[in-house]
XYZ file of C-alpha atoms in Angstrom:
786
model
C 0.000 0.000 0.000
C 1.536 3.336 -1.066
C 1.244 6.409 1.140
C 1.997 10.060 0.446
C 2.898 12.339 3.333
C 4.598 15.610 4.147
C 8.044 15.293 5.656
C 8.531 17.042 9.001
C 9.770 20.644 8.677
C 9.701 20.350 4.909
C 7.509 21.431 2.012
C 8.261 18.332 -0.042
C 6.054 15.295 -0.340
C 7.501 11.833 -0.104
C 6.095 8.465 -1.074
C 6.524 5.310 1.007
C 5.191 1.793 1.175
C 3.783 -0.006 4.185
C 3.275 -3.754 4.086
C 0.407 -5.171 6.147
C -0.462 -8.828 6.687
C -4.102 -9.888 6.743
C -5.357 -11.444 8.846
C -2.943 -10.236 11.552
C -1.248 -12.936 13.602
C -2.418 -12.456 17.166
C -3.078 -15.801 18.863
C -0.790 -18.737 18.037
C -2.226 -22.198 17.350
C -0.445 -23.436 20.495
C 2.929 -24.900 21.350
C 2.134 -28.500 20.307
C 1.006 -27.419 16.842
C 4.008 -25.143 16.403
C 6.520 -27.820 17.365
C 4.881 -30.531 15.319
C 4.652 -28.346 12.233
C 8.233 -27.493 11.263
C 6.996 -24.820 8.874
C 5.240 -22.917 11.697
C 7.952 -23.447 14.298
C 10.086 -20.559 13.035
C 7.058 -18.220 13.046
C 6.252 -18.604 16.745
C 7.397 -15.072 17.669
C 5.394 -13.568 14.802
C 2.215 -13.969 16.882
C 1.692 -10.839 18.971
C -0.087 -12.464 21.948
C 2.596 -15.053 22.911
C 5.308 -12.536 22.065
C 3.756 -10.015 24.470
C 3.486 -12.648 27.177
C 7.106 -13.663 26.738
C 8.248 -10.033 26.736
C 6.323 -9.334 29.951
C 7.783 -12.433 31.604
C 11.286 -11.424 30.528
C 10.732 -7.918 31.904
C 9.631 -9.288 35.257
C 12.438 -11.852 35.605
C 15.189 -9.417 34.604
C 13.766 -6.610 36.761
C 13.495 -8.808 39.855
C 16.963 -10.283 39.317
C 18.407 -6.771 39.049
C 16.475 -5.558 42.065
C 17.700 -8.453 44.214
C 21.243 -7.235 43.573
C 20.497 -3.539 44.102
C 17.881 -3.398 46.860
C 20.509 -3.833 49.590
C 22.024 -0.570 48.352
C 18.723 1.201 48.972
C 17.898 1.737 45.307
C 14.223 1.952 44.288
C 12.520 -0.568 42.020
C 12.280 2.036 39.233
C 16.061 1.906 38.784
C 15.927 -1.863 38.290
C 13.105 -1.506 35.768
C 15.032 1.012 33.666
C 18.258 -0.962 33.943
C 16.400 -4.048 32.740
C 15.458 -2.158 29.576
C 19.014 -0.900 29.112
C 20.394 -4.422 29.526
C 17.981 -5.805 26.933
C 19.186 -3.167 24.472
C 22.863 -4.128 24.829
C 24.406 -5.112 21.441
C 25.599 -8.489 22.725
C 22.248 -9.377 24.281
C 20.806 -11.768 21.728
C 17.362 -11.927 23.371
C 16.560 -8.421 22.128
C 17.106 -9.360 18.499
C 14.988 -12.488 18.871
C 12.050 -11.148 20.866
C 11.883 -7.411 20.212
C 13.437 -6.783 16.837
C 11.332 -9.075 14.664
C 8.767 -6.440 13.694
C 8.059 -2.769 14.290
C 4.801 -3.440 16.110
C 6.656 -5.373 18.846
C 7.710 -2.221 20.696
C 4.496 -0.445 19.657
C 2.314 -2.954 21.518
C 4.454 -2.630 24.624
C 4.420 1.141 24.256
C 0.632 1.164 24.009
C 0.264 -0.918 27.169
C 2.857 1.137 28.999
C 1.334 4.412 27.831
C -2.053 3.291 29.100
C -0.488 2.478 32.458
C 1.262 5.863 32.569
C -2.016 7.709 31.924
C -3.670 5.675 34.656
C -0.757 6.477 36.978
C -1.213 10.202 36.342
C -4.942 9.841 36.979
C -4.417 8.040 40.295
C -1.741 10.574 41.274
C -4.312 13.305 40.761
C -6.845 11.364 42.836
C -4.398 11.174 45.760
C -3.571 14.885 45.651
C -5.527 17.441 47.661
C -5.150 20.738 45.795
C -6.755 22.652 48.668
C -3.625 21.998 50.743
C -1.701 24.394 48.488
C -3.646 27.245 50.101
C -2.859 25.941 53.599
C 0.889 25.461 53.138
C 3.194 27.658 55.167
C 5.344 30.421 53.730
C 8.412 28.179 53.867
C 6.831 25.568 51.576
C 5.392 28.324 49.375
C 8.759 29.963 48.730
C 10.528 26.651 48.188
C 7.812 25.391 45.828
C 7.815 28.502 43.647
C 11.493 29.446 43.600
C 12.809 25.908 43.004
C 10.917 25.952 39.708
C 11.208 29.561 38.534
C 14.894 30.204 39.315
C 16.205 27.006 37.617
C 13.910 27.743 34.663
C 15.480 31.188 34.274
C 18.980 29.699 34.574
C 18.203 27.146 31.857
C 16.858 29.831 29.520
C 19.972 31.950 30.019
C 22.175 28.930 29.333
C 20.260 28.154 26.161
C 20.608 31.776 25.034
C 24.369 31.531 25.442
C 24.601 28.434 23.240
C 21.760 29.383 20.853
C 21.835 33.198 20.616
C 19.820 33.192 17.399
C 16.812 31.388 18.894
C 13.743 33.034 20.391
C 12.921 31.386 23.698
C 9.179 31.348 23.301
C 8.885 30.224 19.687
C 10.972 27.056 19.878
C 11.093 23.862 21.880
C 13.755 25.295 24.182
C 11.280 26.826 26.617
C 9.228 23.619 26.700
C 12.360 21.604 27.486
C 13.486 24.119 30.103
C 10.163 23.721 31.936
C 10.554 19.939 31.926
C 14.073 20.250 33.365
C 13.115 22.722 36.101
C 9.728 21.238 37.007
C 8.849 19.486 40.251
C 6.822 16.278 40.292
C 4.680 15.606 43.351
C 4.115 11.867 42.575
C 7.857 11.280 42.210
C 8.715 12.992 45.497
C 5.830 11.245 47.261
C 7.050 7.826 46.078
C 10.613 8.658 47.121
C 9.606 9.711 50.631
C 7.321 6.690 50.983
C 10.044 4.229 50.000
C 12.473 5.848 52.451
C 9.764 5.806 55.170
C 10.139 9.502 55.957
C 6.742 10.609 54.666
C 5.580 11.602 58.169
C 8.842 13.214 59.217
C 9.378 16.959 59.416
C 11.427 16.837 56.224
C 8.816 14.671 54.505
C 5.939 17.022 55.301
C 7.894 20.069 54.141
C 9.025 18.281 50.975
C 5.475 17.177 50.159
C 4.055 20.668 50.669
C 6.753 22.250 48.509
C 6.355 19.525 45.870
C 2.588 20.076 45.716
C 3.054 23.785 45.057
C 5.900 23.157 42.619
C 3.825 20.601 40.706
C 0.965 23.084 40.250
C 3.436 25.729 39.015
C 5.005 23.190 36.654
C 1.602 22.203 35.272
C 0.702 25.817 34.477
C 4.112 26.524 32.934
C 3.972 23.358 30.830
C 0.598 24.266 29.355
C 1.811 27.832 28.704
C 4.995 26.532 27.051
C 2.914 24.382 24.690
C 0.840 27.416 23.770
C 4.004 29.431 23.131
C 5.371 26.628 20.982
C 2.089 26.517 19.051
C 2.136 30.285 18.589
C 5.494 30.041 16.863
C 4.185 27.337 14.502
C 0.608 28.294 13.612
C 0.173 31.868 14.854
C -1.455 33.825 17.628
C -5.038 33.241 16.516
C -4.747 29.494 17.027
C -3.162 29.991 20.437
C -6.011 32.224 21.558
C -8.453 29.553 20.446
C -6.550 26.920 22.433
C -6.539 29.160 25.501
C -10.290 29.650 25.180
C -10.936 25.932 24.844
C -8.683 25.214 27.859
C -10.529 27.768 30.001
C -13.848 26.237 28.947
C -12.541 22.782 29.867
C -11.487 23.962 33.328
C -14.851 25.664 33.882
C -16.712 22.465 32.997
C -14.410 20.354 35.165
C -14.503 22.597 38.234
C -18.112 23.800 38.179
C -19.903 20.837 36.576
C -17.973 17.562 36.907
C -16.568 18.013 40.433
C -19.932 19.023 41.999
C -21.550 16.171 40.076
C -19.081 13.629 41.466
C -19.570 14.971 44.991
C -23.333 14.723 44.580
C -23.090 11.119 43.413
C -20.815 10.197 46.329
C -23.220 11.799 48.794
C -26.292 10.059 47.352
C -24.637 6.645 46.937
C -23.441 5.669 50.446
C -21.381 2.580 51.175
C -24.451 0.657 52.344
C -26.350 1.345 49.136
C -26.689 -1.263 46.386
C -25.678 1.459 43.912
C -22.380 2.196 45.666
C -20.331 0.985 42.662
C -22.081 3.211 40.111
C -19.952 6.250 40.904
C -16.775 4.141 40.743
C -17.536 2.837 37.257
C -18.662 6.237 35.996
C -15.314 7.736 37.017
C -13.465 4.903 35.258
C -15.560 5.516 32.151
C -14.739 9.227 32.331
C -11.031 8.376 32.501
C -11.304 6.114 29.460
C -12.963 8.938 27.524
C -10.680 11.685 28.841
C -7.968 11.412 26.118
C -10.553 11.857 23.382
C -12.396 14.611 25.242
C -9.273 16.605 26.108
C -8.158 16.378 22.497
C -11.396 18.130 21.490
C -10.432 20.917 23.886
C -6.939 21.120 22.319
C -5.188 19.697 25.421
C -2.793 16.781 25.700
C -4.200 13.488 26.982
C -1.768 13.491 29.936
C -3.191 16.760 31.227
C -6.752 15.509 30.856
C -6.103 12.358 32.897
C -4.284 14.267 35.614
C -6.886 17.046 35.866
C -9.702 14.470 35.967
C -7.938 12.816 38.902
C -7.645 16.155 40.692
C -11.415 16.728 40.667
C -12.143 13.336 42.259
C -12.494 13.794 46.045
C -9.470 12.244 47.728
C -9.846 9.824 50.598
C -12.832 7.619 51.372
C -15.129 6.528 49.974
C -14.462 7.187 46.260
C -10.776 8.125 46.268
C -9.878 5.204 48.524
C -11.839 2.751 46.371
C -10.116 3.922 43.185
C -6.633 3.718 44.680
C -7.109 0.393 46.495
C -8.615 -1.376 43.479
C -6.543 0.118 40.654
C -3.158 0.979 42.141
C -1.926 -2.635 42.511
C -2.470 -3.508 38.841
C -1.163 -0.156 37.607
C 1.936 0.022 39.821
C 2.581 -3.711 39.695
C 2.007 -4.471 36.017
C 1.446 -1.615 33.576
C 3.890 0.954 34.988
C 6.877 -1.452 35.142
C 6.248 -2.314 31.476
C 6.263 1.393 30.661
C 9.527 2.038 32.551
C 11.321 -0.921 30.994
C 10.060 -0.010 27.522
C 11.457 3.501 27.948
C 14.793 1.916 28.818
C 14.683 -0.347 25.750
C 14.215 2.668 23.486
C 17.563 4.119 24.580
C 20.183 3.674 21.855
C 23.720 4.172 23.257
C 25.218 4.178 19.766
C 23.329 7.390 18.917
C 25.956 9.474 20.753
C 28.553 8.549 18.154
C 26.461 10.091 15.383
C 26.250 13.523 17.065
C 29.625 14.629 18.408
C 28.373 18.082 19.501
C 25.433 16.729 21.497
C 26.998 16.705 24.947
C 27.981 20.372 24.778
C 24.978 21.878 23.036
C 22.064 19.918 24.432
C 23.053 18.346 27.732
C 24.445 21.467 29.376
C 20.993 23.023 29.852
C 19.681 20.024 31.785
C 22.818 19.796 33.954
C 22.808 23.522 34.763
C 19.107 23.341 35.695
C 19.621 20.460 38.124
C 22.634 22.153 39.748
C 20.819 25.481 40.137
C 17.699 23.729 41.486
C 19.849 21.995 44.085
C 21.550 25.263 45.032
C 18.284 27.183 45.345
C 16.718 24.451 47.502
C 19.780 24.363 49.750
C 19.931 28.154 50.095
C 16.226 28.455 50.933
C 16.424 25.687 53.528
C 19.423 27.287 55.211
C 17.706 30.684 55.080
C 14.849 29.079 57.010
C 17.453 28.055 59.649
C 17.251 24.339 58.987
C 20.254 22.208 60.044
C 22.875 21.670 57.372
C 22.210 17.947 56.968
C 18.463 18.531 56.750
C 18.991 21.333 54.218
C 21.096 19.058 52.022
C 18.491 16.326 52.328
C 15.706 18.710 51.257
C 17.792 19.857 48.283
C 18.206 16.257 47.120
C 14.484 15.656 47.554
C 13.602 18.634 45.343
C 15.876 17.564 42.458
C 14.632 13.977 42.395
C 13.548 12.578 39.028
C 11.362 9.586 38.355
C 8.710 7.960 36.221
C 6.861 11.225 35.503
C 9.892 12.894 33.918
C 10.733 9.702 32.018
C 7.188 9.608 30.664
C 7.371 13.223 29.508
C 10.741 12.677 27.792
C 9.366 9.595 26.056
C 6.416 11.640 24.800
C 8.794 14.347 23.557
C 10.813 11.697 21.723
C 7.657 10.376 20.051
C 6.735 13.925 19.006
C 10.282 14.531 17.686
C 10.776 17.405 20.103
C 14.057 15.791 21.189
C 16.462 13.662 19.198
C 17.506 10.078 19.848
C 20.803 10.959 21.612
C 19.041 13.685 23.583
C 16.431 11.190 24.765
C 19.159 8.718 25.719
C 20.996 11.371 27.731
C 17.851 12.404 29.616
C 17.020 8.797 30.526
C 20.589 8.297 31.739
C 20.337 11.511 33.790
C 17.032 10.472 35.402
C 18.439 7.043 36.225
C 21.593 8.504 37.741
C 19.605 10.924 39.916
C 17.252 8.102 40.959
C 20.337 6.127 42.071
C 22.136 8.928 43.908
C 19.272 10.657 45.721
C 17.948 7.729 47.852
C 21.437 6.668 48.923
C 22.441 10.176 50.003
C 19.093 10.807 51.696
C 19.505 7.695 53.850
C 22.956 8.890 54.862
C 21.967 12.509 55.500
C 18.575 12.233 57.172
C 17.581 9.952 60.001
C 14.324 11.068 61.650
C 14.940 8.780 64.630
C 17.786 11.065 65.756
C 15.326 13.368 67.454
C 14.017 10.435 69.506
C 17.399 10.136 71.217
C 16.080 11.658 74.403
C 18.793 12.223 76.993
C 16.209 13.475 79.506
C 14.572 10.805 81.612
C 10.853 10.698 80.816
C 9.607 7.872 82.993
C 6.938 7.388 85.630
C 9.662 6.697 88.197
C 11.132 10.157 87.615
C 7.734 11.844 87.936
C 6.871 12.975 91.424
C 3.666 11.676 92.992
C 2.263 15.195 93.356
C 3.299 16.119 89.823
C 1.060 16.014 86.766
C 1.485 12.753 84.828
C 1.566 13.263 81.059
C 0.035 10.306 79.202
C -0.496 9.736 75.476
C -3.272 7.284 74.602
C -3.583 5.819 71.097
C -6.906 4.848 69.526
C -7.340 2.648 66.445
C -10.808 1.094 66.649
C -13.944 2.029 68.643
C -13.230 -0.567 71.339
C -9.965 1.200 72.238
C -11.875 4.260 73.474
C -13.619 2.495 76.360
C -10.482 0.469 77.150
C -8.362 3.581 77.670
C -11.067 5.467 79.565
C -11.677 2.516 81.911
C -7.965 2.131 82.607
C -7.613 5.851 83.293
C -10.544 5.620 85.691
C -8.623 2.902 87.504
C -5.751 5.369 87.893
C -8.143 7.560 89.939
C -6.696 10.993 89.088
C -6.958 13.578 91.870
C -5.905 17.182 92.307
C -2.705 16.027 93.968
C -2.195 13.336 91.309
C -3.513 15.060 88.168
C -3.410 13.723 84.640
C -2.491 15.488 81.379
C -3.993 13.295 78.675
C -3.249 13.470 74.957
C -5.410 11.222 72.786
C -4.226 10.397 69.268
C -6.736 8.860 66.875
C -4.765 6.946 64.239
C -6.422 6.586 60.824
C -5.004 4.701 57.863
C -4.009 6.926 54.941
C -6.088 5.677 52.029
C -6.918 7.345 48.743
C -4.777 10.402 49.452
C -1.074 11.132 49.224
C -0.502 13.746 51.923
C -0.572 12.736 55.606
C -2.680 14.951 57.867
C -2.301 15.841 61.528
C -5.373 17.482 63.019
C -5.654 19.201 66.377
C -9.273 19.196 67.493
C -8.590 21.917 70.040
C -7.599 24.419 67.370
C -10.588 23.511 65.162
C -8.321 23.302 62.124
C -10.059 23.395 58.760
C -9.559 20.106 56.975
C -11.041 18.043 54.197
C -11.142 15.047 56.541
C -14.664 14.171 57.658
C -15.217 11.092 59.780
C -18.018 10.661 62.301
C -15.917 8.129 64.214
C -13.338 10.835 65.010
C -16.170 12.971 66.316
C -17.210 10.090 68.588
C -13.657 9.806 69.908
C -13.617 13.504 70.765
C -17.063 13.339 72.407
C -16.174 10.303 74.537
C -12.958 11.772 75.917
C -14.521 15.196 76.426
C -17.121 13.476 78.592
C -14.324 11.779 80.541
C -12.708 15.186 81.059
C -15.981 16.661 82.356
C -16.428 13.782 84.807
C -12.921 14.458 86.124
C -13.056 18.241 86.112
C -9.973 20.060 87.412
C -7.953 16.848 87.634
C -7.694 15.908 83.926
C -6.570 18.157 81.065
C -7.322 16.810 77.608
C -6.031 17.297 74.061
C -7.382 15.193 71.175
C -5.618 14.779 67.834
C -6.182 12.811 64.633
C -3.291 11.506 62.535
C -4.011 10.224 59.026
C -0.920 8.428 57.800
C 0.366 5.108 56.422
C 0.262 2.345 59.066
C 3.996 1.655 58.822
C 4.755 5.338 59.550
C 2.285 6.012 62.362
C 5.061 5.690 64.930
C 6.371 9.033 63.616
C 3.171 10.825 64.663
C 3.141 9.126 68.072
C 6.792 9.826 68.857
C 6.650 13.405 67.570
C 3.634 14.172 69.742
C 5.283 12.533 72.755
C 8.392 14.703 72.298
C 6.461 17.934 71.775
C 4.302 17.439 74.887
C 7.037 15.930 77.141
C 5.015 12.750 77.561
C 6.085 10.285 80.264
C 3.910 7.315 79.301
C 2.515 6.110 75.959
C -0.498 3.809 76.249
C -1.000 1.421 73.315
C -3.838 -1.063 72.701
C -2.972 -4.705 72.084
C -3.591 -5.899 68.540
C -5.900 -8.749 69.587
C -9.309 -8.574 71.262
C -11.515 -11.389 72.624
C -15.241 -12.080 72.932
C -16.713 -13.049 76.267
C -16.597 -16.747 75.287
C -12.858 -16.591 74.658
C -12.922 -16.564 70.852
C -10.913 -13.917 69.022
C -12.983 -10.824 68.196
C -10.421 -9.032 66.039
C -6.719 -9.124 65.266
C -4.745 -6.449 63.395
C -1.182 -7.218 62.371
C -0.606 -3.571 61.412
C -1.298 -2.574 65.034
C 1.138 -5.214 66.238
C 3.854 -3.917 63.892
C 3.172 -0.384 65.101
C 3.465 -1.443 68.746
C 6.823 -3.085 68.040
C 8.075 0.082 66.320
C 6.981 2.226 69.259
C 8.731 -0.052 71.741
C 11.969 0.439 69.784
C 11.682 4.176 69.078
C 9.661 5.708 71.924
C 11.258 8.683 73.734
C 9.523 7.705 77.004
C 8.015 4.738 78.810
C 5.435 2.589 77.007
C 2.521 0.457 78.120
C 0.512 -2.091 76.108
C -2.993 -2.802 77.400
C -4.350 -6.316 76.832
C -8.045 -6.246 77.624
C -9.587 -9.544 78.681
C -13.000 -11.030 78.133
C -14.426 -9.107 81.076
C -13.796 -5.473 80.274
C -12.445 -3.039 82.797
C -15.251 -0.981 84.270
C -15.176 1.800 86.809
C -18.416 0.481 88.345
C -16.538 -2.568 89.589
C -14.420 -0.519 91.936
C -16.149 2.785 92.652
C -19.477 3.277 94.381
C -20.832 6.743 93.603
C -24.043 6.217 95.581
C -22.242 6.192 98.936
C -20.118 8.862 100.555
C -17.835 6.171 101.985
C -14.833 4.973 100.029
C -13.837 1.351 100.185
C -11.670 -1.051 98.223
C -13.691 -2.550 95.414
C -11.071 -3.121 92.702
C -8.066 -5.408 93.021
C -4.840 -4.702 91.129
C -1.716 -6.831 91.316
C 1.872 -6.181 90.265
C 3.999 -9.209 89.379
C 7.526 -8.165 90.339
C 10.688 -10.081 89.493
C 13.208 -7.263 89.236
C 14.696 -5.050 86.558
C 13.954 -1.582 85.234
C 10.680 -2.547 83.526
C 9.311 -4.078 86.731
C 10.355 -0.989 88.667
C 8.493 1.201 86.160
C 5.395 -1.001 86.486
C 5.632 -0.707 90.280
C 5.970 3.089 90.040
C 2.762 3.254 87.998
C 0.949 1.015 90.460
C 2.196 3.189 93.327
C 0.510 6.228 91.759
C -2.715 4.266 91.313
C -2.695 3.093 94.944
C -2.911 6.696 96.205
C -6.690 6.397 95.943
C -8.360 4.447 98.755
C -10.870 2.840 96.372
C -8.113 0.687 94.868
C -6.562 -2.341 96.551
C -3.014 -2.956 95.347
C -1.060 -6.173 95.834
C 2.612 -6.590 94.978
C 3.763 -10.169 94.481
C 7.526 -10.595 94.401
C 8.444 -13.797 92.574
C 11.806 -15.020 93.817
C 13.888 -17.890 92.530
C 14.454 -20.733 94.979
C 17.868 -21.270 93.482
C 19.468 -17.958 92.449
C 21.833 -19.689 90.032
C 21.210 -18.324 86.539
C 19.801 -14.969 87.598
C 20.659 -12.153 85.196
C 20.150 -9.146 87.490
C 23.199 -7.038 88.255
C 24.120 -5.783 91.713
C 22.965 -2.305 90.732
C 19.571 -3.660 89.641
C 19.182 -5.557 92.913
C 19.974 -2.429 94.911
C 17.438 -0.377 92.960
C 14.842 -3.138 93.322
C 15.329 -3.279 97.082
C 15.048 0.500 97.337
C 11.853 0.501 95.284
C 10.277 -2.310 97.290
C 11.203 -0.769 100.617
C 9.268 2.328 99.630
C 5.982 0.465 99.203
C 6.200 -2.155 101.955
C 3.738 -1.317 104.674
C 1.556 0.877 102.455
C 0.288 -1.907 100.196
C -0.179 -5.647 100.463
C 3.217 -7.243 99.776
C 3.733 -10.969 99.180
C 6.777 -13.061 98.337
C 6.530 -16.307 96.427
C 9.367 -18.770 95.871
C 9.374 -20.548 92.494
C 11.983 -22.784 90.937
C 11.222 -22.553 87.213
C 8.796 -21.364 84.559
C 6.164 -24.115 84.898
C 5.940 -23.456 88.624
C 5.474 -19.744 87.909
C 2.723 -20.604 85.427
C 0.923 -22.764 87.996
C 1.113 -20.040 90.620
C -0.259 -17.357 88.277
C -3.084 -19.646 87.191
C -4.067 -20.035 90.832
C -4.485 -16.286 91.432
C -5.985 -14.987 88.170
C -9.531 -15.093 89.563
C -8.614 -12.748 92.418
C -7.638 -9.656 90.407
C -9.086 -7.495 87.656
C -5.829 -5.896 86.459
C -2.319 -7.317 86.250
C 0.575 -4.869 85.840
C 3.829 -6.474 84.731
C 7.139 -5.375 83.262
C 7.976 -6.359 79.703
C 11.492 -7.611 80.588
C 12.390 -8.159 76.931
C 14.937 -10.971 76.454
C 15.241 -11.390 80.240
C 14.742 -15.073 80.973
C 15.819 -15.968 84.492
C 15.029 -18.982 86.732
C 11.450 -17.786 87.399
C 10.637 -17.892 83.660
C 12.964 -20.641 82.438
C 11.268 -22.828 79.854
C 8.494 -20.298 79.092
C 10.397 -18.300 76.486
C 10.048 -21.051 73.886
C 6.259 -20.812 74.149
C 6.112 -17.011 74.005
C 3.863 -16.026 71.062
C 4.118 -12.229 71.314
C 7.568 -10.962 72.278
C 6.352 -7.356 72.466
C 4.491 -8.081 75.722
C 7.199 -10.189 77.343
C 7.103 -13.688 78.774
C 4.805 -12.991 81.741
C 2.513 -10.741 79.706
C 2.240 -13.367 76.989
C 1.541 -16.078 79.575
C -1.254 -14.088 81.214
C -2.753 -13.276 77.795
C -2.673 -16.828 76.485
C -5.741 -18.977 75.885
C -4.564 -21.400 78.593
C -5.648 -18.899 81.243
C -9.221 -17.890 81.998
C -8.752 -14.379 80.672
C -11.372 -12.488 82.728
C -8.879 -9.768 83.622
C -6.793 -7.163 81.843
C -3.024 -6.985 81.622
C -0.897 -3.839 81.356
C 2.646 -4.507 80.157
C 5.101 -1.699 80.943
C 8.460 -0.913 79.376
C 10.670 1.785 80.848
C 12.202 4.383 78.536
C 15.249 3.174 76.658
C 18.170 5.560 76.995
C 19.718 5.458 73.536
C 22.982 7.320 73.098
C 23.331 6.934 69.319
């Protein structure tokens, strides 16, 4: 078939021929038929379906093999995906010639799949973003976001003018390229911070805020640069038409589509049978967005991204879109796109253009260097530490899949040449390798948790206010914490400063939120359960007027980073004791009600990182209740609630005893201290200093509370003794004593299911005991020096 077309940048027509095979070979007749028929055996890779499957399998195997070698260096998966494509393109790699180079449509099919995944990635990135946060960012993030885009852009334009003095900035591709070099990508920075697990850190929050502002500035500049490029090619009249169509598109999106989506979400609740209608309508809108945005003279990438921005982030719609679509996009389509971009790099193209490195690469290099310098200068101007300033500068220059996708699109549109495209992919890969490694070396958020001040219950005076931080995950945690605090019986002489942190999983949004309910901060987060948390603890504060001061917060963040919010709040408020709920809850019949492994992982992280003492509350089948120990109908006070401390020695047991000592100040509580001693002291691990401190602590409570000593020889004997007394008490307070197995617990460590609550805590929480009581496991603050 002969075709006539106009050559690019030329007024001459050329004639070419394109050969097409009908019917196209898509599905092979199968491996048996191909191997039995010698004539068809050589044509196996001519079928597009098996070829695509083999290419995808090769991508996955090579990417995973590369990542196994590089992940110990802290390199992200994106680097392995690009390197896999570069390896396949090596001249001596025969697989490329066999699988990819048999026909032109081989790479085209992969490119189509990858391009679809990239558009979906941009759409989901828009869904996760909350544009309203740009108006709530501080001045520091505002200046960094704007200046780290505008100043490097100006530097790149000046550099281009030096090397191309005859060009007009705004009528060529130079301005468009300069914007792509200087731009900031919010999805790339978000992925970087998430992989490094510093999303919730002070640096992470500042970087996200600055990236959000920089991304909006980059989006506007990119659209303007395309209009300027169009004006130089087709004239001002066409540009004005494009601007008018773009404004009309934004008006429809903002004032028609977004209110319509909100209306559908409001009138299709989760319990409705029509709850999936809105989800599928949004997917349909995304599928149509490339065609629709083309009618408005906009690029398909902008349409997908803008459509994602108008979808309300978070639950129910934003969370549903991200949870259902992100795994297939990030796990299948996007890796194909990244590896395909790497395959398209031709290293031999540099030999054909000897002046390329000087004339075309210098602009990109200068832009990155200036962007780094501006970020560093602004951070230091804001009086950030030097290491943190360097870390922020590396965050702001990071490059990733978004920039690679834009450069690939420019290559397809012949905006950049083959060697230019190769250089830009190499530059993005190099930055993606360097930035994570240097960030890990420069920034360690756990440094601020190295608390040299003792923040323990033992170091808090009895007549001093005790600062406690309680964490809430699920509704049952609210009553558990309130009931335990009622047991503590706060008084004017023994007052309580309570901070409550409601922890919510970050879903369907990219930016973590920290909300103070005292300051009535404006936020897009709306959850009736958080309101119930506030109401319940406010009622507790009213019932304990003048003896309890309350602050309630909500933290919306990824589960694996929630420890950042807890530790930061504990440091800011000089907390002495963090109260955590156990990850497992039981019904009254002993069966498991719920179990959350994410809560268990969080508890383990807090035990390692906490800047103060920590307690884990294991609530039994019979819930703690203030009515079991306090009679409000009588003016007389009498002991109606029994609490026991199991003491074996060590700093954790001393901390548990200090907490129990504060509780015993109220006459309505009966406290018993049982000191388990080893019959044979051989094998004990306590030092002389620990024994002296234990004796001093015990001597201070003897005579004021019921004190018992029990001699045991080994772990089984300890288990039998505890089983004999569990019916006598409603609350057990024990020390964690992590990795402390002495004669009293010998033989029990092998059966310990949950190390985070220690051997005794695990024994009392096991199904072998009639769990009609609650257990509070206490760990004293770890003094970490480095």
